[in-house]
Amino acid sequence: MNSRFKDKYYDKLTYVNWKGQINHPKTFIIEDCDELEKVNYLMARKFDEDFDDKIINKLYDEL
């Protein structure tokens, strides 16, 4: 709670999409950018540069 984001504290700080998944969360791809921009979390899981590095590059560039 020493973070400058302490006022945005939620029970879960990491966004994970389990919709339609059974054993593991969805791996985000470039088409998921709108979804990630709409949610109110500090972090998201999961990304894989071997699966889609475009989304990682886009998010990095926007930081």
N, CA, C and O atoms as a CHARMM CRD file, in Angstrom:
* protein
*
  252
    1    1 MET  N      0.82100  -1.19700   0.00000 PROA 1      0.00000
    2    1 MET  CA     0.00000   0.00000   0.00000 PROA 1      0.00000
    3    1 MET  C      0.86300   1.25700   0.00000 PROA 1      0.00000
    4    1 MET  O      0.34400   2.35900   0.18100 PROA 1      0.00000
    5    2 ASN  N      2.16900   1.11100  -0.19900 PROA 2      0.00000
    6    2 ASN  CA     3.05800   2.26300  -0.30200 PROA 2      0.00000
    7    2 ASN  C      3.14900   2.77300  -1.73900 PROA 2      0.00000
    8    2 ASN  O      3.87300   3.73100  -2.01200 PROA 2      0.00000
    9    3 SER  N      2.44000   2.15700  -2.63100 PROA 3      0.00000
   10    3 SER  CA     2.47300   2.52800  -4.03700 PROA 3      0.00000
   11    3 SER  C      1.63500   3.77700  -4.29200 PROA 3      0.00000
   12    3 SER  O      0.68300   4.05700  -3.56400 PROA 3      0.00000
   13    4 ARG  N      1.99800   4.51900  -5.32400 PROA 4      0.00000
   14    4 ARG  CA     1.16900   5.67400  -5.69900 PROA 4      0.00000
   15    4 ARG  C     -0.17900   5.22500  -6.25500 PROA 4      0.00000
   16    4 ARG  O     -1.07300   6.04500  -6.46600 PROA 4      0.00000
   17    5 PHE  N     -0.32200   3.92700  -6.49200 PROA 5      0.00000
   18    5 PHE  CA    -1.57900   3.37500  -7.00200 PROA 5      0.00000
   19    5 PHE  C     -2.47000   2.83300  -5.88300 PROA 5      0.00000
   20    5 PHE  O     -3.46100   2.15800  -6.16100 PROA 5      0.00000
   21    6 LYS  N     -2.13500   3.11500  -4.63400 PROA 6      0.00000
   22    6 LYS  CA    -2.87000   2.54800  -3.50700 PROA 6      0.00000
   23    6 LYS  C     -4.35700   2.88400  -3.52700 PROA 6      0.00000
   24    6 LYS  O     -5.16600   2.11500  -3.00900 PROA 6      0.00000
   25    7 ASP  N     -4.72700   4.01300  -4.11200 PROA 7      0.00000
   26    7 ASP  CA    -6.14900   4.37400  -4.17200 PROA 7      0.00000
   27    7 ASP  C     -6.89700   3.56900  -5.21900 PROA 7      0.00000
   28    7 ASP  O     -8.12600   3.60800  -5.27500 PROA 7      0.00000
   29    8 LYS  N     -6.17300   2.84800  -6.03900 PROA 8      0.00000
   30    8 LYS  CA    -6.79000   1.99500  -7.05100 PROA 8      0.00000
   31    8 LYS  C     -6.74400   0.53500  -6.63600 PROA 8      0.00000
   32    8 LYS  O     -6.88600  -0.35800  -7.47300 PROA 8      0.00000
   33    9 TYR  N     -6.55000   0.29100  -5.35900 PROA 9      0.00000
   34    9 TYR  CA    -6.43800  -1.07200  -4.86000 PROA 9      0.00000
   35    9 TYR  C     -7.74800  -1.82600  -5.02700 PROA 9      0.00000
   36    9 TYR  O     -8.82400  -1.31300  -4.71900 PROA 9      0.00000
   37   10 TYR  N     -7.63700  -3.02600  -5.50900 PROA 10     0.00000
   38   10 TYR  CA    -8.75900  -3.94900  -5.63700 PROA 10     0.00000
   39   10 TYR  C     -8.31000  -5.28200  -5.05500 PROA 10     0.00000
   40   10 TYR  O     -7.11600  -5.50500  -4.85000 PROA 10     0.00000
   41   11 ASP  N     -9.25000  -6.15300  -4.79400 PROA 11     0.00000
   42   11 ASP  CA    -8.88300  -7.46200  -4.27700 PROA 11     0.00000
   43   11 ASP  C     -7.92000  -8.17500  -5.21800 PROA 11     0.00000
   44   11 ASP  O     -7.01300  -8.88100  -4.77900 PROA 11     0.00000
   45   12 LYS  N     -8.12500  -7.98500  -6.49300 PROA 12     0.00000
   46   12 LYS  CA    -7.26000  -8.60500  -7.47900 PROA 12     0.00000
   47   12 LYS  C     -6.67000  -7.50900  -8.35200 PROA 12     0.00000
   48   12 LYS  O     -7.40300  -6.76000  -8.99900 PROA 12     0.00000
   49   13 LEU  N     -5.36900  -7.41600  -8.37100 PROA 13     0.00000
   50   13 LEU  CA    -4.70000  -6.37700  -9.14000 PROA 13     0.00000
   51   13 LEU  C     -4.34100  -6.82900 -10.54400 PROA 13     0.00000
   52   13 LEU  O     -4.01100  -6.00600 -11.39800 PROA 13     0.00000
   53   14 THR  N     -4.40300  -8.12800 -10.78800 PROA 14     0.00000
   54   14 THR  CA    -4.00500  -8.67300 -12.08500 PROA 14     0.00000
   55   14 THR  C     -5.21900  -9.16800 -12.84300 PROA 14     0.00000
   56   14 THR  O     -6.01000  -9.95700 -12.32600 PROA 14     0.00000
   57   15 TYR  N     -5.36100  -8.69500 -14.08000 PROA 15     0.00000
   58   15 TYR  CA    -6.45800  -9.13400 -14.93700 PROA 15     0.00000
   59   15 TYR  C     -6.07000 -10.43800 -15.62200 PROA 15     0.00000
   60   15 TYR  O     -5.03800 -10.52000 -16.28800 PROA 15     0.00000
   61   16 VAL  N     -6.90700 -11.45200 -15.45000 PROA 16     0.00000
   62   16 VAL  CA    -6.70300 -12.74900 -16.08100 PROA 16     0.00000
   63   16 VAL  C     -8.02200 -13.13400 -16.73800 PROA 16     0.00000
   64   16 VAL  O     -9.07500 -13.08800 -16.10200 PROA 16     0.00000
   65   17 ASN  N     -7.96400 -13.51200 -17.99900 PROA 17     0.00000
   66   17 ASN  CA    -9.17200 -13.89200 -18.73500 PROA 17     0.00000
   67   17 ASN  C     -9.26600 -15.41500 -18.79100 PROA 17     0.00000
   68   17 ASN  O     -8.47700 -16.07500 -19.46600 PROA 17     0.00000
   69   18 TRP  N    -10.24500 -15.95800 -18.06900 PROA 18     0.00000
   70   18 TRP  CA   -10.47500 -17.40900 -18.05400 PROA 18     0.00000
   71   18 TRP  C    -11.65600 -17.81200 -18.93100 PROA 18     0.00000
   72   18 TRP  O    -12.00700 -18.99100 -18.98100 PROA 18     0.00000
   73   19 LYS  N    -12.27800 -16.85100 -19.62500 PROA 19     0.00000
   74   19 LYS  CA   -13.46500 -17.15900 -20.43600 PROA 19     0.00000
   75   19 LYS  C    -13.11800 -18.16600 -21.53300 PROA 19     0.00000
   76   19 LYS  O    -12.22800 -17.93200 -22.35000 PROA 19     0.00000
   77   20 GLY  N    -13.82500 -19.27200 -21.53500 PROA 20     0.00000
   78   20 GLY  CA   -13.62000 -20.30300 -22.54600 PROA 20     0.00000
   79   20 GLY  C    -12.37500 -21.14200 -22.33200 PROA 20     0.00000
   80   20 GLY  O    -12.01700 -21.94800 -23.19100 PROA 20     0.00000
   81   21 GLN  N    -11.71000 -20.96700 -21.20100 PROA 21     0.00000
   82   21 GLN  CA   -10.48200 -21.69900 -20.90500 PROA 21     0.00000
   83   21 GLN  C    -10.75100 -22.72300 -19.79700 PROA 21     0.00000
   84   21 GLN  O    -11.67300 -22.55600 -18.99800 PROA 21     0.00000
   85   22 ILE  N     -9.94700 -23.76800 -19.76000 PROA 22     0.00000
   86   22 ILE  CA   -10.12200 -24.79500 -18.73000 PROA 22     0.00000
   87   22 ILE  C     -8.87800 -24.90300 -17.84700 PROA 22     0.00000
   88   22 ILE  O     -8.96300 -24.71800 -16.63300 PROA 22     0.00000
   89   23 ASN  N     -7.73600 -25.19900 -18.44300 PROA 23     0.00000
   90   23 ASN  CA    -6.53300 -25.46900 -17.65900 PROA 23     0.00000
   91   23 ASN  C     -5.58200 -24.29400 -17.51800 PROA 23     0.00000
   92   23 ASN  O     -4.69400 -24.31700 -16.66600 PROA 23     0.00000
   93   24 HSD  N     -5.75300 -23.28200 -18.33000 PROA 24     0.00000
   94   24 HSD  CA    -4.84300 -22.13400 -18.27600 PROA 24     0.00000
   95   24 HSD  C     -5.57600 -20.89900 -18.78800 PROA 24     0.00000
   96   24 HSD  O     -6.51700 -21.02100 -19.57200 PROA 24     0.00000
   97   25 PRO  N     -5.15600 -19.71400 -18.35600 PROA 25     0.00000
   98   25 PRO  CA    -5.82300 -18.49400 -18.82300 PROA 25     0.00000
   99   25 PRO  C     -5.51100 -18.21100 -20.28800 PROA 25     0.00000
  100   25 PRO  O     -4.56500 -18.74900 -20.86300 PROA 25     0.00000
  101   26 LYS  N     -6.31900 -17.36700 -20.85500 PROA 26     0.00000
  102   26 LYS  CA    -6.13600 -16.96900 -22.24800 PROA 26     0.00000
  103   26 LYS  C     -4.81500 -16.21900 -22.40900 PROA 26     0.00000
  104   26 LYS  O     -4.44200 -15.42100 -21.54900 PROA 26     0.00000
  105   27 THR  N     -4.11400 -16.47400 -23.50400 PROA 27     0.00000
  106   27 THR  CA    -2.93200 -15.70500 -23.86100 PROA 27     0.00000
  107   27 THR  C     -3.41600 -14.52900 -24.70700 PROA 27     0.00000
  108   27 THR  O     -4.04900 -14.72100 -25.74500 PROA 27     0.00000
  109   28 PHE  N     -3.11500 -13.31500 -24.25800 PROA 28     0.00000
  110   28 PHE  CA    -3.58600 -12.13000 -24.95500 PROA 28     0.00000
  111   28 PHE  C     -2.85900 -11.94400 -26.27800 PROA 28     0.00000
  112   28 PHE  O     -1.66500 -12.22100 -26.40000 PROA 28     0.00000
  113   29 ILE  N     -3.61100 -11.46900 -27.26600 PROA 29     0.00000
  114   29 ILE  CA    -3.07600 -11.16500 -28.59100 PROA 29     0.00000
  115   29 ILE  C     -3.42800  -9.72900 -28.94100 PROA 29     0.00000
  116   29 ILE  O     -4.16800  -9.07200 -28.20700 PROA 29     0.00000
  117   30 ILE  N     -2.90900  -9.24200 -30.04300 PROA 30     0.00000
  118   30 ILE  CA    -3.08400  -7.83200 -30.43400 PROA 30     0.00000
  119   30 ILE  C     -4.56500  -7.43500 -30.50300 PROA 30     0.00000
  120   30 ILE  O     -4.91200  -6.29100 -30.21300 PROA 30     0.00000
  121   31 GLU  N     -5.42200  -8.36100 -30.88000 PROA 31     0.00000
  122   31 GLU  CA    -6.85000  -8.05800 -30.96900 PROA 31     0.00000
  123   31 GLU  C     -7.49100  -7.81500 -29.60700 PROA 31     0.00000
  124   31 GLU  O     -8.62300  -7.33500 -29.53800 PROA 31     0.00000
  125   32 ASP  N     -6.79500  -8.13700 -28.53500 PROA 32     0.00000
  126   32 ASP  CA    -7.31300  -7.95000 -27.17100 PROA 32     0.00000
  127   32 ASP  C     -6.96800  -6.59300 -26.57200 PROA 32     0.00000
  128   32 ASP  O     -7.29700  -6.34100 -25.41300 PROA 32     0.00000
  129   33 CYS  N     -6.32300  -5.72100 -27.31900 PROA 33     0.00000
  130   33 CYS  CA    -5.91500  -4.41200 -26.78800 PROA 33     0.00000
  131   33 CYS  C     -7.09800  -3.60800 -26.26500 PROA 33     0.00000
  132   33 CYS  O     -7.00300  -3.00800 -25.19400 PROA 33     0.00000
  133   34 ASP  N     -8.20200  -3.58400 -26.98900 PROA 34     0.00000
  134   34 ASP  CA    -9.38100  -2.83900 -26.52400 PROA 34     0.00000
  135   34 ASP  C     -9.87900  -3.38600 -25.19100 PROA 34     0.00000
  136   34 ASP  O    -10.21700  -2.61600 -24.29200 PROA 34     0.00000
  137   35 GLU  N     -9.92600  -4.68700 -25.06000 PROA 35     0.00000
  138   35 GLU  CA   -10.35800  -5.31500 -23.80900 PROA 35     0.00000
  139   35 GLU  C     -9.43900  -4.90900 -22.65800 PROA 35     0.00000
  140   35 GLU  O     -9.91600  -4.58100 -21.57100 PROA 35     0.00000
  141   36 LEU  N     -8.13800  -4.92900 -22.88600 PROA 36     0.00000
  142   36 LEU  CA    -7.17600  -4.58800 -21.83500 PROA 36     0.00000
  143   36 LEU  C     -7.25700  -3.11400 -21.44200 PROA 36     0.00000
  144   36 LEU  O     -7.02300  -2.76800 -20.28400 PROA 36     0.00000
  145   37 GLU  N     -7.58100  -2.25800 -22.38600 PROA 37     0.00000
  146   37 GLU  CA    -7.69700  -0.83400 -22.07900 PROA 37     0.00000
  147   37 GLU  C     -8.95400  -0.52100 -21.27000 PROA 37     0.00000
  148   37 GLU  O     -8.99600   0.48700 -20.56500 PROA 37     0.00000
  149   38 LYS  N     -9.97000  -1.36600 -21.36400 PROA 38     0.00000
  150   38 LYS  CA   -11.23400  -1.12200 -20.67900 PROA 38     0.00000
  151   38 LYS  C    -11.24100  -1.60100 -19.23200 PROA 38     0.00000
  152   38 LYS  O    -11.99400  -1.06900 -18.41700 PROA 38     0.00000
  153   39 VAL  N    -10.42400  -2.58700 -18.89800 PROA 39     0.00000
  154   39 VAL  CA   -10.43900  -3.11800 -17.53400 PROA 39     0.00000
  155   39 VAL  C     -9.62400  -2.22600 -16.61100 PROA 39     0.00000
  156   39 VAL  O     -8.71600  -1.52400 -17.05700 PROA 39     0.00000
  157   40 ASN  N     -9.94900  -2.25500 -15.33300 PROA 40     0.00000
  158   40 ASN  CA    -9.31800  -1.36900 -14.35900 PROA 40     0.00000
  159   40 ASN  C     -8.40400  -2.17200 -13.42800 PROA 40     0.00000
  160   40 ASN  O     -8.66700  -2.30200 -12.23200 PROA 40     0.00000
  161   41 TYR  N     -7.32900  -2.70600 -14.00800 PROA 41     0.00000
  162   41 TYR  CA    -6.34500  -3.47800 -13.25100 PROA 41     0.00000
  163   41 TYR  C     -4.96800  -2.88900 -13.50200 PROA 41     0.00000
  164   41 TYR  O     -4.75000  -2.21600 -14.51000 PROA 41     0.00000
  165   42 LEU  N     -4.04500  -3.13800 -12.59300 PROA 42     0.00000
  166   42 LEU  CA    -2.68200  -2.63500 -12.75100 PROA 42     0.00000
  167   42 LEU  C     -1.84200  -3.52100 -13.65800 PROA 42     0.00000
  168   42 LEU  O     -0.91300  -3.03900 -14.30600 PROA 42     0.00000
  169   43 MET  N     -2.15700  -4.81400 -13.71200 PROA 43     0.00000
  170   43 MET  CA    -1.37700  -5.77500 -14.48800 PROA 43     0.00000
  171   43 MET  C     -2.31000  -6.72300 -15.21800 PROA 43     0.00000
  172   43 MET  O     -3.50300  -6.79200 -14.92500 PROA 43     0.00000
  173   44 ALA  N     -1.74800  -7.45100 -16.17200 PROA 44     0.00000
  174   44 ALA  CA    -2.51900  -8.46300 -16.88200 PROA 44     0.00000
  175   44 ALA  C     -1.66100  -9.70000 -17.06900 PROA 44     0.00000
  176   44 ALA  O     -0.43300  -9.61500 -17.10900 PROA 44     0.00000
  177   45 ARG  N     -2.29900 -10.82700 -17.18000 PROA 45     0.00000
  178   45 ARG  CA    -1.64900 -12.10200 -17.40600 PROA 45     0.00000
  179   45 ARG  C     -2.49400 -12.85600 -18.40300 PROA 45     0.00000
  180   45 ARG  O     -3.69100 -12.99300 -18.15100 PROA 45     0.00000
  181   46 LYS  N     -2.02000 -13.32300 -19.43400 PROA 46     0.00000
  182   46 LYS  CA    -0.70300 -13.75400 -19.76900 PROA 46     0.00000
  183   46 LYS  C     -0.37700 -13.36500 -21.19200 PROA 46     0.00000
  184   46 LYS  O     -1.25900 -13.26200 -22.04500 PROA 46     0.00000
  185   47 PHE  N      0.89900 -13.15300 -21.43400 PROA 47     0.00000
  186   47 PHE  CA     1.41300 -12.76200 -22.73900 PROA 47     0.00000
  187   47 PHE  C      2.51200 -13.74800 -23.12800 PROA 47     0.00000
  188   47 PHE  O      3.19200 -14.30600 -22.26700 PROA 47     0.00000
  189   48 ASP  N      2.67800 -13.95700 -24.43400 PROA 48     0.00000
  190   48 ASP  CA     3.72000 -14.85900 -24.91600 PROA 48     0.00000
  191   48 ASP  C      4.28100 -14.28400 -26.20800 PROA 48     0.00000
  192   48 ASP  O      3.57900 -14.20800 -27.21600 PROA 48     0.00000
  193   49 GLU  N      5.53700 -13.88400 -26.17800 PROA 49     0.00000
  194   49 GLU  CA     6.14400 -13.25800 -27.35700 PROA 49     0.00000
  195   49 GLU  C      6.25700 -14.22500 -28.52400 PROA 49     0.00000
  196   49 GLU  O      6.31000 -13.78900 -29.67400 PROA 49     0.00000
  197   50 ASP  N      6.29400 -15.51600 -28.26100 PROA 50     0.00000
  198   50 ASP  CA     6.32600 -16.49300 -29.35100 PROA 50     0.00000
  199   50 ASP  C      4.94500 -16.66400 -29.98100 PROA 50     0.00000
  200   50 ASP  O      4.82800 -17.09300 -31.12900 PROA 50     0.00000
  201   51 PHE  N      3.91200 -16.33000 -29.23000 PROA 51     0.00000
  202   51 PHE  CA     2.53100 -16.46500 -29.70100 PROA 51     0.00000
  203   51 PHE  C      2.08800 -15.20900 -30.44400 PROA 51     0.00000
  204   51 PHE  O      1.50600 -15.30100 -31.52500 PROA 51     0.00000
  205   52 ASP  N      2.35900 -14.03400 -29.87000 PROA 52     0.00000
  206   52 ASP  CA     2.02800 -12.74600 -30.49600 PROA 52     0.00000
  207   52 ASP  C      2.85300 -11.64400 -29.83600 PROA 52     0.00000
  208   52 ASP  O      2.50500 -11.16400 -28.75800 PROA 52     0.00000
  209   53 ASP  N      3.93300 -11.25200 -30.47800 PROA 53     0.00000
  210   53 ASP  CA     4.77800 -10.21300 -29.89100 PROA 53     0.00000
  211   53 ASP  C      4.27900  -8.80700 -30.19900 PROA 53     0.00000
  212   53 ASP  O      4.77300  -7.84200 -29.61700 PROA 53     0.00000
  213   54 LYS  N      3.31000  -8.67300 -31.10000 PROA 54     0.00000
  214   54 LYS  CA     2.78500  -7.34800 -31.45000 PROA 54     0.00000
  215   54 LYS  C      2.12300  -6.67300 -30.24900 PROA 54     0.00000
  216   54 LYS  O      2.29000  -5.47200 -30.03800 PROA 54     0.00000
  217   55 ILE  N      1.38400  -7.43500 -29.47600 PROA 55     0.00000
  218   55 ILE  CA     0.70000  -6.84400 -28.32400 PROA 55     0.00000
  219   55 ILE  C      1.71500  -6.41300 -27.26700 PROA 55     0.00000
  220   55 ILE  O      1.53000  -5.37700 -26.62800 PROA 55     0.00000
  221   56 ILE  N      2.76200  -7.17300 -27.07500 PROA 56     0.00000
  222   56 ILE  CA     3.79500  -6.80300 -26.10200 PROA 56     0.00000
  223   56 ILE  C      4.47800  -5.52100 -26.54300 PROA 56     0.00000
  224   56 ILE  O      4.69600  -4.62000 -25.73300 PROA 56     0.00000
  225   57 ASN  N      4.81500  -5.43500 -27.81400 PROA 57     0.00000
  226   57 ASN  CA     5.45800  -4.21800 -28.33200 PROA 57     0.00000
  227   57 ASN  C      4.54700  -3.01400 -28.22400 PROA 57     0.00000
  228   57 ASN  O      5.00100  -1.92800 -27.86500 PROA 57     0.00000
  229   58 LYS  N      3.26700  -3.18300 -28.53000 PROA 58     0.00000
  230   58 LYS  CA     2.31400  -2.07200 -28.46200 PROA 58     0.00000
  231   58 LYS  C      2.16900  -1.56600 -27.02200 PROA 58     0.00000
  232   58 LYS  O      2.19800  -0.35900 -26.78000 PROA 58     0.00000
  233   59 LEU  N      2.01700  -2.47400 -26.08600 PROA 59     0.00000
  234   59 LEU  CA     1.87500  -2.06700 -24.68300 PROA 59     0.00000
  235   59 LEU  C      3.15700  -1.42000 -24.17400 PROA 59     0.00000
  236   59 LEU  O      3.10100  -0.44100 -23.43000 PROA 59     0.00000
  237   60 TYR  N      4.29200  -1.94700 -24.56000 PROA 60     0.00000
  238   60 TYR  CA     5.57100  -1.36400 -24.14900 PROA 60     0.00000
  239   60 TYR  C      5.71300   0.05000 -24.69200 PROA 60     0.00000
  240   60 TYR  O      6.14700   0.94900 -23.97100 PROA 60     0.00000
  241   61 ASP  N      5.35400   0.25500 -25.95000 PROA 61     0.00000
  242   61 ASP  CA     5.46100   1.56900 -26.56800 PROA 61     0.00000
  243   61 ASP  C      4.53800   2.60300 -25.91700 PROA 61     0.00000
  244   61 ASP  O      4.84400   3.79500 -25.92500 PROA 61     0.00000
  245   62 GLU  N      3.42600   2.16200 -25.36200 PROA 62     0.00000
  246   62 GLU  CA     2.45800   3.07300 -24.75600 PROA 62     0.00000
  247   62 GLU  C      2.76400   3.39400 -23.29600 PROA 62     0.00000
  248   62 GLU  O      2.10600   4.25300 -22.70900 PROA 62     0.00000
  249   63 LEU  N      3.74000   2.72900 -22.70200 PROA 63     0.00000
  250   63 LEU  CA     4.10100   3.01000 -21.31400 PROA 63     0.00000
  251   63 LEU  C      4.72100   4.37400 -21.16400 PROA 63     0.00000
  252   63 LEU  O      5.08300   4.77000 -20.05600 PROA 63     0.00000
